[in-house]
Every structure is written in C-alpha cells, then in structure tokens.
mmCIF file of C-alpha atoms in Angstrom:
data_model
loop_
_atom_site.group_PDB
_atom_site.id
_atom_site.type_symbol
_atom_site.label_atom_id
_atom_site.label_comp_id
_atom_site.label_asym_id
_atom_site.label_seq_id
_atom_site.Cartn_x
_atom_site.Cartn_y
_atom_site.Cartn_z
ATOM 1 C CA ALA A 1 0.035 -0.087 0.039
ATOM 2 C CA ALA A 2 1.265 3.594 -0.448
ATOM 3 C CA VAL A 3 2.317 5.462 2.426
ATOM 4 C CA SER A 4 2.089 9.320 3.315
ATOM 5 C CA GLY A 5 3.570 11.116 6.455
ATOM 6 C CA HIS A 6 7.071 10.928 8.145
ATOM 7 C CA SER A 7 9.880 9.232 6.103
ATOM 8 C CA GLY A 8 11.127 6.912 8.968
ATOM 9 C CA CYS A 9 14.490 8.706 9.160
ATOM 10 C CA GLY A 10 15.808 8.365 12.488
ATOM 11 C CA HIS A 11 13.996 4.902 12.847
ATOM 12 C CA ASN A 12 14.311 4.013 16.936
ATOM 13 C CA PRO A 13 12.573 1.149 17.309
ATOM 14 C CA SER A 14 14.159 0.236 21.205
ATOM 15 C CA GLY A 15 12.212 3.585 22.213
ATOM 16 C CA ASP A 16 15.478 4.513 24.115
ATOM 17 C CA HIS A 17 14.517 8.134 25.038
ATOM 18 C CA MET A 18 14.017 10.016 28.030
ATOM 19 C CA LEU A 19 10.552 11.272 28.953
ATOM 20 C CA PRO A 20 8.630 13.042 27.503
ATOM 21 C CA PHE A 21 9.154 12.062 23.854
ATOM 22 C CA GLU A 22 7.609 11.709 20.715
ATOM 23 C CA PHE A 23 6.741 8.159 18.762
ATOM 24 C CA THR A 24 5.450 7.015 15.401
ATOM 25 C CA TYR A 25 2.587 5.120 14.589
ATOM 26 C CA VAL A 26 0.732 4.240 11.989
ATOM 27 C CA LYS A 27 -3.135 4.907 10.982
ATOM 28 C CA ILE A 28 -4.737 2.013 8.646
ATOM 29 C CA PRO A 29 -7.972 3.653 7.399
ATOM 30 C CA ALA A 30 -10.992 1.339 6.433
ATOM 31 C CA ASP A 31 -11.427 3.266 3.188
ATOM 32 C CA GLU A 32 -9.023 1.245 0.904
ATOM 33 C CA ALA A 33 -8.662 4.153 -1.607
ATOM 34 C CA LEU A 34 -6.681 6.276 1.145
ATOM 35 C CA ASP A 35 -3.068 5.806 2.036
ATOM 36 C CA TYR A 36 -1.353 4.247 5.297
ATOM 37 C CA VAL A 37 -0.564 7.021 7.393
ATOM 38 C CA GLU A 38 2.442 7.859 9.842
ATOM 39 C CA LEU A 39 1.489 9.765 13.119
ATOM 40 C CA ARG A 40 3.384 11.003 15.898
ATOM 41 C CA GLY A 41 2.408 10.885 19.356
ATOM 42 C CA GLU A 42 3.760 12.051 22.363
ATOM 43 C CA ILE A 43 4.491 9.939 25.896
ATOM 44 C CA SER A 44 4.980 11.901 29.242
ATOM 45 C CA LYS A 45 5.132 8.883 31.551
ATOM 46 C CA ALA A 46 5.826 5.299 31.337
ATOM 47 C CA GLY A 47 2.830 2.816 29.618
ATOM 48 C CA ASP A 48 1.106 2.603 26.618
ATOM 49 C CA SER A 49 0.188 5.801 26.174
ATOM 50 C CA LEU A 50 -1.378 5.266 22.626
ATOM 51 C CA GLN A 51 -4.044 3.172 23.981
ATOM 52 C CA ALA A 52 -5.351 6.386 25.874
ATOM 53 C CA GLN A 53 -4.901 9.051 23.198
ATOM 54 C CA LEU A 54 -6.665 6.789 20.677
ATOM 55 C CA LYS A 55 -10.040 7.412 22.960
ATOM 56 C CA ALA A 56 -10.508 10.706 21.188
ATOM 57 C CA ALA A 57 -9.815 9.287 17.762
ATOM 58 C CA PHE A 58 -12.676 6.575 18.044
ATOM 59 C CA ALA A 59 -14.856 9.177 20.144
ATOM 60 C CA GLY A 60 -17.768 9.947 17.822
ATOM 61 C CA GLY A 61 -21.060 8.189 16.407
ATOM 62 C CA SER A 62 -24.023 6.484 17.734
ATOM 63 C CA ILE A 63 -24.726 2.749 18.236
ATOM 64 C CA LYS A 64 -26.696 1.412 15.426
ATOM 65 C CA ARG A 65 -26.757 -2.043 16.032
ATOM 66 C CA VAL A 66 -28.968 -2.684 18.750
ATOM 67 C CA ASP A 67 -29.885 -5.961 17.402
ATOM 68 C CA HIS A 68 -26.224 -7.206 18.351
ATOM 69 C CA LEU A 69 -26.362 -5.635 21.834
ATOM 70 C CA ARG A 70 -30.146 -7.784 22.351
ATOM 71 C CA GLN A 71 -28.276 -10.695 21.758
ATOM 72 C CA THR A 72 -25.797 -10.013 24.699
ATOM 73 C CA TYR A 73 -28.143 -7.922 27.351
ATOM 74 C CA GLY A 74 -31.657 -9.420 26.342
ATOM 75 C CA ARG A 75 -34.287 -7.241 27.816
ATOM 76 C CA ASP A 76 -31.982 -4.983 29.669
ATOM 77 C CA VAL A 77 -30.180 -3.674 26.894
ATOM 78 C CA GLU A 78 -32.751 -0.319 26.819
ATOM 79 C CA SER A 79 -31.410 0.238 30.348
ATOM 80 C CA LYS A 80 -27.489 0.103 29.113
ATOM 81 C CA LEU A 81 -28.105 2.072 25.894
ATOM 82 C CA ASP A 82 -28.108 5.628 27.033
ATOM 83 C CA THR A 83 -24.388 4.723 28.765
ATOM 84 C CA LEU A 84 -23.243 3.182 26.402
ATOM 85 C CA ASN A 85 -24.174 5.919 23.448
ATOM 86 C CA ARG A 86 -22.493 8.301 25.840
ATOM 87 C CA ILE A 87 -18.957 6.191 25.779
ATOM 88 C CA ALA A 88 -19.312 5.909 22.259
ATOM 89 C CA GLN A 89 -20.110 9.509 21.262
ATOM 90 C CA GLU A 90 -18.176 11.144 23.882
ATOM 91 C CA GLU A 91 -15.814 9.224 25.631
ATOM 92 C CA GLY A 92 -14.102 6.585 22.897
ATOM 93 C CA SER A 93 -13.127 3.120 23.573
ATOM 94 C CA VAL A 94 -10.193 1.248 22.314
ATOM 95 C CA GLU A 95 -9.730 -2.545 21.966
ATOM 96 C CA LEU A 96 -6.172 -4.139 21.542
ATOM 97 C CA PHE A 97 -5.205 -6.984 19.416
ATOM 98 C CA ALA A 98 -1.784 -8.738 19.946
ATOM 99 C CA LEU A 99 -0.399 -9.075 16.399
ATOM 100 C CA THR A 100 2.809 -10.159 18.088
ATOM 101 C CA LYS A 101 3.914 -10.486 22.014
ATOM 102 C CA PRO A 102 6.867 -9.243 23.641
ATOM 103 C CA SER A 103 9.625 -11.961 24.155
ATOM 104 C CA LYS A 104 13.104 -12.284 24.328
ATOM 105 C CA SER A 105 12.884 -13.073 20.780
ATOM 106 C CA SER A 106 11.096 -10.167 19.417
ATOM 107 C CA GLN A 107 12.414 -8.556 16.176
ATOM 108 C CA PRO A 108 13.527 -5.773 15.544
ATOM 109 C CA VAL A 109 14.233 -5.487 19.220
ATOM 110 C CA PRO A 110 13.821 -7.445 22.042
ATOM 111 C CA HIS A 111 10.766 -7.405 24.253
ATOM 112 C CA ALA A 112 8.583 -5.548 22.251
ATOM 113 C CA GLY A 113 5.094 -6.419 20.929
ATOM 114 C CA VAL A 114 3.361 -4.938 17.953
ATOM 115 C CA TYR A 115 -0.426 -4.341 18.245
ATOM 116 C CA LEU A 116 -3.683 -3.533 16.741
ATOM 117 C CA TYR A 117 -5.493 -0.560 18.490
ATOM 118 C CA ILE A 118 -9.274 -0.422 16.837
ATOM 119 C CA ASP A 119 -12.658 0.850 17.989
ATOM 120 C CA GLU A 120 -14.111 -1.552 20.539
ATOM 121 C CA MET A 121 -17.585 -0.175 19.225
ATOM 122 C CA GLY A 122 -16.915 -0.021 15.974
ATOM 123 C CA MET A 123 -18.999 -3.036 14.936
ATOM 124 C CA LEU A 124 -22.088 -1.420 17.194
ATOM 125 C CA LYS A 125 -21.547 1.793 15.275
ATOM 126 C CA ASP A 126 -21.993 -0.159 12.001
ATOM 127 C CA ARG A 127 -18.441 1.360 10.887
ATOM 128 C CA PRO A 128 -16.870 -0.265 7.555
ATOM 129 C CA VAL A 129 -14.833 -3.532 7.592
ATOM 130 C CA ASN A 130 -11.037 -2.860 7.969
ATOM 131 C CA ARG A 131 -10.124 -5.456 5.368
ATOM 132 C CA ARG A 132 -6.289 -4.459 5.462
ATOM 133 C CA ALA A 133 -5.977 -4.676 9.186
ATOM 134 C CA PHE A 134 -7.708 -7.925 9.080
ATOM 135 C CA GLU A 135 -5.185 -9.088 6.404
ATOM 136 C CA LEU A 136 -2.205 -7.617 8.536
ATOM 137 C CA ALA A 137 -3.418 -9.941 11.179
ATOM 138 C CA ARG A 138 -3.558 -12.965 9.197
ATOM 139 C CA SER A 139 -0.242 -12.483 7.627
ATOM 140 C CA CYS A 140 1.142 -12.846 11.581
ATOM 141 C CA GLY A 141 -0.757 -16.241 11.534
ATOM 142 C CA LEU A 142 -3.628 -14.915 13.458
ATOM 143 C CA GLU A 143 -7.131 -15.985 12.674
ATOM 144 C CA PRO A 144 -9.416 -12.937 14.563
ATOM 145 C CA GLU A 145 -12.798 -14.264 15.366
ATOM 146 C CA GLN A 146 -14.219 -11.221 13.759
ATOM 147 C CA PRO A 147 -13.653 -8.483 11.467
ATOM 148 C CA PHE A 148 -12.237 -4.947 12.707
ATOM 149 C CA HIS A 149 -14.668 -2.254 11.799
ATOM 150 C CA GLY A 150 -13.613 1.349 11.303
ATOM 151 C CA ASP A 151 -10.202 2.843 11.000
ATOM 152 C CA ALA A 152 -7.310 0.930 12.882
ATOM 153 C CA TYR A 153 -3.676 1.642 14.335
ATOM 154 C CA VAL A 154 -0.574 0.104 14.873
ATOM 155 C CA GLY A 155 1.991 0.740 17.185
ATOM 156 C CA ARG A 156 4.797 -0.673 19.158
ATOM 157 C CA VAL A 157 5.080 -1.310 23.244
ATOM 158 C CA LEU A 158 8.300 -2.406 24.933
ATOM 159 C CA VAL A 159 8.086 -3.931 28.292
ATOM 160 C CA GLU A 160 11.510 -4.093 29.419
ATOM 161 C CA PRO A 161 13.444 -2.323 30.936
ATOM 162 C CA GLY A 162 10.229 -0.125 31.260
ATOM 163 C CA LEU A 163 6.915 0.124 29.607
ATOM 164 C CA ARG A 164 6.987 2.279 27.027
ATOM 165 C CA GLN A 165 5.625 3.362 23.383
ATOM 166 C CA ALA A 166 8.237 2.768 20.711
ATOM 167 C CA ASP A 167 8.535 3.669 17.103
ATOM 168 C CA PHE A 168 6.442 1.936 14.508
ATOM 169 C CA HIS A 169 6.562 2.871 10.838
ATOM 170 C CA ALA A 170 4.524 2.126 7.679
ATOM 171 C CA ALA A 171 7.352 0.784 6.203
ATOM 172 C CA GLU A 172 7.169 -2.272 8.417
ATOM 173 C CA VAL A 173 3.771 -3.139 7.359
ATOM 174 C CA VAL A 174 5.362 -5.594 4.702
ATOM 175 C CA SER A 175 5.941 -9.101 5.139
ATOM 176 C CA SER A 176 9.268 -8.905 4.473
ATOM 177 C CA SER A 177 9.967 -6.784 7.874
ATOM 178 C CA PRO A 178 11.833 -8.518 10.463
ATOM 179 C CA TRP A 179 8.730 -8.577 13.062
ATOM 180 C CA MET A 180 6.089 -9.977 10.557
ATOM 181 C CA ALA A 181 8.606 -12.439 9.178
ATOM 182 C CA SER A 182 8.673 -13.882 12.361
ATOM 183 C CA ALA A 183 5.462 -13.552 13.638
ATOM 184 C CA PRO A 184 3.668 -16.390 12.357
ATOM 185 C CA ALA A 185 6.174 -18.975 14.112
ATOM 186 C CA GLU A 186 6.262 -16.723 17.386
ATOM 187 C CA ASN A 187 2.157 -16.623 17.573
ATOM 188 C CA ALA A 188 2.246 -20.724 16.692
ATOM 189 C CA ALA A 189 4.766 -21.433 19.629
ATOM 190 C CA TYR A 190 2.489 -19.031 21.997
ATOM 191 C CA ALA A 191 -0.919 -21.299 20.751
ATOM 192 C CA ALA A 192 0.883 -24.500 21.378
ATOM 193 C CA ALA A 193 2.057 -23.420 24.874
ATOM 194 C CA MET A 194 -1.152 -22.450 26.022
ATOM 195 C CA HIS A 195 -2.754 -25.665 24.247
ATOM 196 C CA ASP A 196 -0.110 -27.586 26.248
ATOM 197 C CA TYR A 197 -1.029 -25.707 29.319
ATOM 198 C CA GLU A 198 -4.886 -26.296 29.029
ATOM 199 C CA GLN A 199 -4.241 -29.993 28.028
ATOM 200 C CA ALA A 200 -2.110 -30.239 31.647
ATOM 201 C CA ALA A 201 -4.789 -28.658 33.400
ATOM 202 C CA LYS A 202 -7.695 -31.048 32.072
ATOM 203 C CA ALA A 203 -5.748 -34.097 32.682
ATOM 204 C CA LYS A 204 -5.337 -33.042 36.319
ATOM 205 C CA GLN A 205 -1.914 -34.169 36.432
ATOM 206 C CA VAL A 206 -0.546 -35.521 39.670
ATOM 207 C CA GLY A 207 1.349 -33.108 41.954
ATOM 208 C CA PRO A 208 0.667 -30.393 44.394
ATOM 209 C CA THR A 209 -2.560 -28.410 44.511
ATOM 210 C CA GLU A 210 -2.612 -24.948 44.014
ATOM 211 C CA GLU A 211 -3.496 -24.494 47.307
ATOM 212 C CA GLU A 212 -0.332 -26.010 48.759
ATOM 213 C CA ARG A 213 1.818 -24.459 46.176
ATOM 214 C CA SER A 214 0.271 -21.260 47.643
ATOM 215 C CA GLU A 215 1.392 -22.268 51.113
ATOM 216 C CA ALA A 216 4.669 -23.062 50.262
ATOM 217 C CA ARG A 217 5.876 -19.819 48.077
ATOM 218 C CA GLY A 218 3.473 -17.648 50.638
ATOM 219 C CA TRP A 219 1.317 -16.183 47.915
ATOM 220 C CA SER A 220 -1.800 -16.566 46.046
ATOM 221 C CA TRP A 221 -3.255 -15.333 42.889
ATOM 222 C CA SER A 222 -6.477 -14.803 41.155
ATOM 223 C CA GLN A 223 -7.313 -13.331 37.745
ATOM 224 C CA THR A 224 -9.999 -11.807 35.521
ATOM 225 C CA ALA A 225 -9.084 -10.886 31.929
ATOM 226 C CA GLU A 226 -8.737 -7.381 32.784
ATOM 227 C CA GLU A 227 -6.876 -7.768 36.422
ATOM 228 C CA PHE A 228 -4.315 -9.763 38.053
ATOM 229 C CA GLU A 229 -4.588 -10.230 42.013
ATOM 230 C CA VAL A 230 -1.794 -11.297 44.457
ATOM 231 C CA SER A 231 -2.390 -11.843 48.033
ATOM 232 C CA VAL A 232 1.090 -12.208 49.885
ATOM 233 C CA ARG A 233 1.427 -13.528 53.647
ATOM 234 C CA LEU A 234 3.339 -11.048 55.704
ATOM 235 C CA PRO A 235 5.631 -12.281 58.581
ATOM 236 C CA GLU A 236 4.233 -11.535 61.873
ATOM 237 C CA GLY A 237 5.005 -7.908 63.151
ATOM 238 C CA VAL A 238 5.440 -6.059 59.757
ATOM 239 C CA SER A 239 3.446 -3.248 59.674
ATOM 240 C CA LYS A 240 2.333 -1.042 56.771
ATOM 241 C CA LYS A 241 4.682 1.877 57.344
ATOM 242 C CA GLU A 242 7.800 -0.887 57.229
ATOM 243 C CA LEU A 243 5.980 -2.387 54.012
ATOM 244 C CA LYS A 244 7.526 -1.707 50.828
ATOM 245 C CA VAL A 245 5.678 -3.053 47.578
ATOM 246 C CA ALA A 246 7.364 -2.152 44.144
ATOM 247 C CA ILE A 247 5.145 -2.575 41.043
ATOM 248 C CA THR A 248 6.676 -2.452 37.435
ATOM 249 C CA ALA A 249 5.733 -3.596 34.172
ATOM 250 C CA THR A 250 6.841 -7.014 34.554
ATOM 251 C CA ARG A 251 7.688 -7.547 38.130
ATOM 252 C CA LEU A 252 6.317 -7.145 41.566
ATOM 253 C CA VAL A 253 8.419 -7.242 44.585
ATOM 254 C CA VAL A 254 7.377 -7.187 48.335
ATOM 255 C CA GLY A 255 9.687 -6.576 51.090
ATOM 256 C CA ARG A 256 10.590 -4.373 54.119
ATOM 257 C CA LYS A 257 11.536 -0.659 53.616
ATOM 258 C CA ALA A 258 14.855 -1.629 55.576
ATOM 259 C CA GLY A 259 16.063 -4.051 53.254
ATOM 260 C CA GLY A 260 16.778 -7.860 53.469
ATOM 261 C CA ASP A 261 15.432 -10.551 51.437
ATOM 262 C CA PRO A 262 12.342 -9.897 49.908
ATOM 263 C CA ILE A 263 8.816 -11.315 50.993
ATOM 264 C CA ALA A 264 7.549 -12.212 47.710
ATOM 265 C CA GLN A 265 8.551 -11.173 44.094
ATOM 266 C CA LEU A 266 7.390 -12.569 40.903
ATOM 267 C CA ALA A 267 8.206 -11.949 37.168
ATOM 268 C CA LEU A 268 4.778 -11.511 35.862
ATOM 269 C CA TYR A 269 3.821 -13.551 32.999
ATOM 270 C CA ALA A 270 2.657 -10.515 30.847
ATOM 271 C CA PRO A 271 2.916 -6.680 31.504
ATOM 272 C CA VAL A 272 0.620 -4.956 33.652
ATOM 273 C CA SER A 273 -0.081 -0.870 34.180
ATOM 274 C CA ALA A 274 2.143 0.145 37.289
ATOM 275 C CA ASP A 275 0.322 3.291 37.217
ATOM 276 C CA GLU A 276 -3.072 1.698 37.447
ATOM 277 C CA SER A 277 -2.086 -0.739 40.581
ATOM 278 C CA THR A 278 -2.902 -0.565 43.863
ATOM 279 C CA TRP A 279 -2.318 -2.198 47.251
ATOM 280 C CA THR A 280 -4.152 -2.836 50.565
ATOM 281 C CA MET A 281 -3.024 -4.305 53.876
ATOM 282 C CA GLY A 282 -5.659 -6.890 55.516
ATOM 283 C CA SER A 283 -5.613 -9.824 57.917
ATOM 284 C CA ASP A 284 -7.289 -12.954 58.349
ATOM 285 C CA GLU A 285 -7.410 -15.697 60.915
ATOM 286 C CA ARG A 286 -3.640 -16.491 60.140
ATOM 287 C CA GLY A 287 -2.263 -13.166 59.914
ATOM 288 C CA ALA A 288 -1.501 -9.900 57.990
ATOM 289 C CA THR A 289 -1.485 -10.027 54.352
ATOM 290 C CA VAL A 290 -1.129 -7.491 51.726
ATOM 291 C CA CYS A 291 -3.514 -7.621 48.274
ATOM 292 C CA ILE A 292 -1.853 -6.490 45.279
ATOM 293 C CA GLU A 293 -4.570 -5.575 42.375
ATOM 294 C CA MET A 294 -2.640 -5.128 38.920
ATOM 295 C CA GLU A 295 -4.608 -3.989 35.981
ATOM 296 C CA LYS A 296 -3.344 -5.859 32.763
ATOM 297 C CA LEU A 297 -1.742 -3.710 30.030
ATOM 298 C CA HIS A 298 -3.591 -5.926 27.392
ATOM 299 C CA PRO A 299 -6.968 -8.014 28.534
ATOM 300 C CA GLU A 300 -6.189 -11.635 28.228
ATOM 301 C CA THR A 301 -6.172 -14.681 30.669
ATOM 302 C CA TRP A 302 -2.907 -15.831 31.648
ATOM 303 C CA PRO A 303 -2.121 -19.537 31.631
ATOM 304 C CA GLN A 304 -0.050 -18.736 34.784
ATOM 305 C CA PRO A 305 0.956 -16.064 37.170
ATOM 306 C CA GLU A 306 4.869 -15.860 36.172
ATOM 307 C CA LYS A 307 7.056 -16.084 33.330
ATOM 308 C CA VAL A 308 8.949 -19.166 32.638
ATOM 309 C CA SER A 309 12.801 -17.859 31.980
#
C-alpha cells in the first residue's frame, strides 16, 4: 500500500528515550482508497500512551446495531443503551489486538510487541470493515474471530526495561519486515504453549494442588481478563509503615523498606499497568496479608502467574 506522512528517518524501534518524547505509529484507514498514514504521538510517562490517546480518535458516532446488543443483554439492553451511547459519542473506547507478543526473541528489538488498536464499538456503530487490518492479522499467522470495523492503528510497545511506546513505521507493514517475518512462528509457539497448558489442566496431573503451592511460596493469585491479583502473607510484626511494594510493568516485589530478602517476588507472565495498580493491607485468621491488584496492560487470560525463563 502507498504511504504518506513521515519518512522513517531516525527510526528508533527500541524506544530508548528520556521522557517526555515523541513516537511514531501508523493509521490504517478502513477506506482502502486512502493510504497508510504515519502519525506522531507524545508520551510523558511510562505505559501504553497510545491506547489512551486514541480514545479521542474513536469518539463519535452512535450505536446502530442494537440487535447485536440484544443478543448479549436481552431485555436489559434499553437500560444500558444511554450509557453505551455516551461512551461511544463522548469518551471513545479502544480495543487492543496483539499481532505479536513481547518476548526475548522479538524482532527487530527484544521485549517488544506490536498491536492493532481498534474501535471497541466499531461494529456497534456499523463502521465499515477494515479489510487491510484483518489481512495484516492473518499475515501474522492469526485468525481473528470477527472482522475489525472502522479505522485501525498499529503501534509498538516495549515492556523491558520499562513499559513504554516505541516507533512503528508504515514501511514495516510488509511481509519482509523482521517483525512480520517472525510473527507466524512466534504466534504458533504461543498457541502451542497455551494448548499444552490447557491439556495439562484438563488432565489434572499428579502434583501439589494450587493451595499447597500457595502455602509453600507464601502467596496466592487470582485473575480476570482485565486484572491480576496477588495476596501475600506477611511475616509476623510487619506493619504498613515498614512494608515496601514495588510494581513495574513486568515485576512485583514485596519487601521491607529496611531491606533484606524480599517477602515475595514475581516475574509477571505479561505486562501490567503499574500506574493503575494498587495495594492494601488486610488480615485473616492466620495473620496479616497484603493484597496487590494490578491492571493488565492487554486484557487476556494468563495461563500462569509468572513468566518461565
């Protein structure tokens, strides 16, 4: 496809900048008569800034596919329609689709993922199907469950050594680019790992139960598609003033401000939004605990709490 916008000079996919800085991302219009467009965004803090910035781009329009909502909400649809229309018209809603997930072998730079940013309500607004975005996903070895509707954007996110946006140029939307060339194999490996995990869970292999593992390591975990929660049992006598909880995009460490060995530490399975994470102290019949609630950077169900190195 033809390209308009920035030339790609000074391409820095590693995103090695001091905050604040600008980054490049790409718009794929739903209208196939229009060229890909390189755009610039600004990041002033760590995180996936593009997701927040694109809400404004997707704001506008009203929900037209009420029939689809009825399939989901039934008779309750009328009570939810005003709220959903307000979000669609005034706030905008962004959905992410991972074209490649961050890994040590990510190309052209390690620990980087490439994502499609789409209008979460595009189908409900009856936006046109974005065939080029859909084919891009298929070129990465993926089969989306449904078409993407409306304009789409492509951006790159680095998760180590810190979560931040990195440059992605229109010239990279070709099958010969390093990230696209490696994408089918990387996605196949991820799908195989997920399948193996599911099969193992179904087989209920002999070994310690999750409760027994939690007891041994001193922490337990739970999750939804959007959040990951860890409950850590604290040693006797540790107060809130003495406690230190450090959360980064890929790591959680619970310890004492005075130092010493960590009480608990996790290399998280996938990135979280540190700025949106919180922790609170509590207690049960066995003593004090600290509960850490982390918002996943990209909603999905993790097969396990920690990344296996």
